[in-house]
CSV table of C-alpha atoms in Angstrom, one decimal:
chain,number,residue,atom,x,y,z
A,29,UNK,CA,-102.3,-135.7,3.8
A,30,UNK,CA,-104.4,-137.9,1.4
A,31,UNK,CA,-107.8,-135.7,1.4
A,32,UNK,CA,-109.5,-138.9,-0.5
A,33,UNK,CA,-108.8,-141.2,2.3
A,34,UNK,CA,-110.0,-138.8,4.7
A,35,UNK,CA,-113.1,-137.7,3.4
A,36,UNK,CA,-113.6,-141.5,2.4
A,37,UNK,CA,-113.1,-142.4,6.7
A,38,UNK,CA,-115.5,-139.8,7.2
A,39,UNK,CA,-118.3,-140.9,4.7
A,40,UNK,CA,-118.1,-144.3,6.2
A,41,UNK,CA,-118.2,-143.4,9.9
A,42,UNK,CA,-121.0,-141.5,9.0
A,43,UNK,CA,-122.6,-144.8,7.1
A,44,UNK,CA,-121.9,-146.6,10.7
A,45,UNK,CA,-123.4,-144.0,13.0
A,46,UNK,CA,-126.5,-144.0,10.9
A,47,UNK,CA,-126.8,-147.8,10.8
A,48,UNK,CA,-126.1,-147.2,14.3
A,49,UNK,CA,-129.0,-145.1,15.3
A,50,UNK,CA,-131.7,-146.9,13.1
A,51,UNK,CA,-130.7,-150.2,14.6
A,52,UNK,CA,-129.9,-149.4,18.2
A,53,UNK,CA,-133.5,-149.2,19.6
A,54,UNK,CA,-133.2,-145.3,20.4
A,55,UNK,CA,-130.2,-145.8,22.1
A,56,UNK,CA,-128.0,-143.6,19.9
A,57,UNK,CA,-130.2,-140.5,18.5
A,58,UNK,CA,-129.4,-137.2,16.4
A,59,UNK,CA,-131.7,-134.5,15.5
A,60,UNK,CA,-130.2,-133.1,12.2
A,61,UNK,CA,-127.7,-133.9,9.6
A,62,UNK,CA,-125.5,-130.9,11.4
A,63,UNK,CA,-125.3,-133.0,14.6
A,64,UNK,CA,-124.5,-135.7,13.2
A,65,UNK,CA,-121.4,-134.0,10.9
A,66,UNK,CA,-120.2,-132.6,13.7
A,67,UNK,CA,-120.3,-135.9,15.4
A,68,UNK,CA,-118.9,-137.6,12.7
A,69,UNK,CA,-116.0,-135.2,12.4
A,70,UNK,CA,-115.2,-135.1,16.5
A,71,UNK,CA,-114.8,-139.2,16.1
A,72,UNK,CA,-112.5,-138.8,13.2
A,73,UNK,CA,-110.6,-136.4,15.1
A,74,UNK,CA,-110.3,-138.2,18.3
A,75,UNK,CA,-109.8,-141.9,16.1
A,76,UNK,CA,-106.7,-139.9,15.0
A,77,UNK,CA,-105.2,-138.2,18.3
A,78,UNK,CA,-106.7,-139.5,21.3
A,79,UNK,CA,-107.1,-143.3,20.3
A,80,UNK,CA,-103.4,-143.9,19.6
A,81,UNK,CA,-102.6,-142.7,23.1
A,82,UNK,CA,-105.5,-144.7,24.9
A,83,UNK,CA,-104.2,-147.6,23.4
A,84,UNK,CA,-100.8,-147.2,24.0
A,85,UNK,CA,-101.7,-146.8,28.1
A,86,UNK,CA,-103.8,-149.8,27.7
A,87,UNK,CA,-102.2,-151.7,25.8
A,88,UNK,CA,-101.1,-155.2,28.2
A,89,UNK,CA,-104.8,-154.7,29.0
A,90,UNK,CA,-105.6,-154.7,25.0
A,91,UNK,CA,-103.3,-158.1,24.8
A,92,UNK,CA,-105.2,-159.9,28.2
A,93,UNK,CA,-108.6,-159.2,26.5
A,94,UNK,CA,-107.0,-160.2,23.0
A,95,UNK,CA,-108.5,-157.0,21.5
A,96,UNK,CA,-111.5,-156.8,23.1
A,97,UNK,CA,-110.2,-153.3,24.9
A,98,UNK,CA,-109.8,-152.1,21.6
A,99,UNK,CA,-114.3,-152.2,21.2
A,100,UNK,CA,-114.3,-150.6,24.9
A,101,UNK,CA,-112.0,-147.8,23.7
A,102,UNK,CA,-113.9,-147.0,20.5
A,103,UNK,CA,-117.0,-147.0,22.8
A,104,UNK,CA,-115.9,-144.6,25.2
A,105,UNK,CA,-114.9,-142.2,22.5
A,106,UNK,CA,-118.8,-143.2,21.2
A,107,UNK,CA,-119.9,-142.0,24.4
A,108,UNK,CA,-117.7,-138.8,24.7
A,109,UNK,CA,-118.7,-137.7,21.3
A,110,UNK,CA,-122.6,-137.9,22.9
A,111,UNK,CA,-121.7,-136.3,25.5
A,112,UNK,CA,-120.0,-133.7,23.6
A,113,UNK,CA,-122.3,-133.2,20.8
A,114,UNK,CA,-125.4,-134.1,22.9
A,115,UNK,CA,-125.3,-131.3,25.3
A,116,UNK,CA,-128.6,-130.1,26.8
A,117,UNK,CA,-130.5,-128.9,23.6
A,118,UNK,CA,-130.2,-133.0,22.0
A,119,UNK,CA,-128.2,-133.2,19.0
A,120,UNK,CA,-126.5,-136.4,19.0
A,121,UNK,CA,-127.2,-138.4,22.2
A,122,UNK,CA,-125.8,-142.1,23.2
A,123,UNK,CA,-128.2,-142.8,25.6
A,124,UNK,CA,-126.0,-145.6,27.3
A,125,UNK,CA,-122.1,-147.2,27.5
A,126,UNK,CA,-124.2,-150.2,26.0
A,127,UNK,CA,-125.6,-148.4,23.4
A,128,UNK,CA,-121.9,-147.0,23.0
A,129,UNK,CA,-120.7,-150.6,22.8
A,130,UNK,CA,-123.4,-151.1,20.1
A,131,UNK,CA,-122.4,-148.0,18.1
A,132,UNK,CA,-118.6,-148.7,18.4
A,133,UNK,CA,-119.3,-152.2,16.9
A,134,UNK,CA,-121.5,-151.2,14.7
A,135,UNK,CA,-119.1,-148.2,13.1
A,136,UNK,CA,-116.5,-150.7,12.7
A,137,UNK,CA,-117.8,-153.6,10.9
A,138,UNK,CA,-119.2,-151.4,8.3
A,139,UNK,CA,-115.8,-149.7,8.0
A,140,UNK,CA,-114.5,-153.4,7.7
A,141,UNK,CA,-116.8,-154.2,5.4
A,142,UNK,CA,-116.6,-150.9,3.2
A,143,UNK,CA,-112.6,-151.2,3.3
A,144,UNK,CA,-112.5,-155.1,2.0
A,145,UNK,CA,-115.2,-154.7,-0.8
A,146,UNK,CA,-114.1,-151.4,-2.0
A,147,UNK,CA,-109.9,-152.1,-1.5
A,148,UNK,CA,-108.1,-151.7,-3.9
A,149,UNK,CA,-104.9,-154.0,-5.7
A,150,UNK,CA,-101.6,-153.1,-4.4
A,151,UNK,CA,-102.5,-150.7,-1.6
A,152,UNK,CA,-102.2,-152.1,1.8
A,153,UNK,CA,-102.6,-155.6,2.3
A,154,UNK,CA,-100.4,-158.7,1.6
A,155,UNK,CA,-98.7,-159.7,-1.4
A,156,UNK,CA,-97.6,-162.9,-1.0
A,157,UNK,CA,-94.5,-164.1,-3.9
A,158,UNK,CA,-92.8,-167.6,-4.1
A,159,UNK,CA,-90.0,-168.5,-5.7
A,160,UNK,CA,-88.4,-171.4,-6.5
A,161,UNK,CA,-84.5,-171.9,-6.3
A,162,UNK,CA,-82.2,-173.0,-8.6
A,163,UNK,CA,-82.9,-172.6,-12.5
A,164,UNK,CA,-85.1,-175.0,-14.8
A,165,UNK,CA,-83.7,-177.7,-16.8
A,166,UNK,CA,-84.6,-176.1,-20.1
A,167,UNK,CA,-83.1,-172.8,-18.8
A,168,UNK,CA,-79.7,-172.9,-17.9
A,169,UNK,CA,-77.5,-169.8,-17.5
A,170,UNK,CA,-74.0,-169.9,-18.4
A,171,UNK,CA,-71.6,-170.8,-15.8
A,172,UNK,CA,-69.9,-167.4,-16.1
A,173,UNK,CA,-73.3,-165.2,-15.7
A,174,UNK,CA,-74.4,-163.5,-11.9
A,175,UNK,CA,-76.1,-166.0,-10.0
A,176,UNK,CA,-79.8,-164.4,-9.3
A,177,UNK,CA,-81.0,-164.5,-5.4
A,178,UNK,CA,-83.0,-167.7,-6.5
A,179,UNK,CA,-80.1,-169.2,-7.8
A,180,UNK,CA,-77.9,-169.1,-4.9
A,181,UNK,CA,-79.6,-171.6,-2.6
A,182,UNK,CA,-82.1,-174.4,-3.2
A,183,UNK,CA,-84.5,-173.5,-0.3
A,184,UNK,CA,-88.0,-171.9,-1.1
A,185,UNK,CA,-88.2,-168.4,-0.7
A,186,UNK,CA,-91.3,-166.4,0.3
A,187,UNK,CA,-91.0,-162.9,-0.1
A,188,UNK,CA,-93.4,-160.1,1.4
């Protein structure tokens, strides 16, 4: 378990719930910095265990919507979390399934955001390599040396 990437999913859904709450016109409130770490960490944990399943169950309704169910899921774990959290005494409260929808959204553009401008070279991603076939005029092999991959056809070859 890479502890960095966890703590680093944690510190930005926390960045997301608190842009969240200041932009969502009261519709997603927490009391203290407690409620809100132990709102933060109950996402985490249900983005890890109960999402995967949820999607899997809905996932031809995931396809129809072209994604779109993937916002309603994140919102209704939102919601569970202020329901959860909330309780009676406050705490963390999502007032609404729209201010849900609003938090979901909001959580994961800054975690889009935060994971494009702070990625880093050669972890995740696409690397993209093109080679040409056949050798260059000034190169030549000799005729008794292994043929390379590049060599053996004269069809461009993109590896990923």
């Amino acid at each position: 378990m890479d502890w960095k990437q966890l703590l680093k999913s944690w510190v930005l859904i926390a960045l997301g719930v608190l842009l969240a709450s200041y932009t969502s016109m009261g519709g997603i409130q927490y009391d203290s910095v407690g409620a809100l770490i132990i709102a933060v960490v109950l996402l985490s944990f249900l983005n890890v265990f109960l999402k995967p399943v949820l999607m899997l169950f809905s996932l031809p309704f995931i396809i129809l919507t072209f994604g779109i169910g993937i916002w309603l899921i994140n919102a209704l774990l939102f919601l569970f979390v202020g329901w959860v959290v909330g309780g009676s005494d406050g705490g963390f409260v999502v007032n609404s399934f729209g201010s849900a929808l609003w938090g979901a959204l909001v959580v994961s553009i800054t975690s889009f955001i935060a994971n494009v401008a702070f990625a880093s070279k050669g972890r995740g991603g696409v690397n993209v390599q093109i080679h040409r076939g056949g050798p260059t005029p000034g190169n030549r092999p000799s005729p008794s040396a292994p043929k390379r991959r590049s060599e053996l056809d004269d069809d461009d070859v993109i590896d990923i």
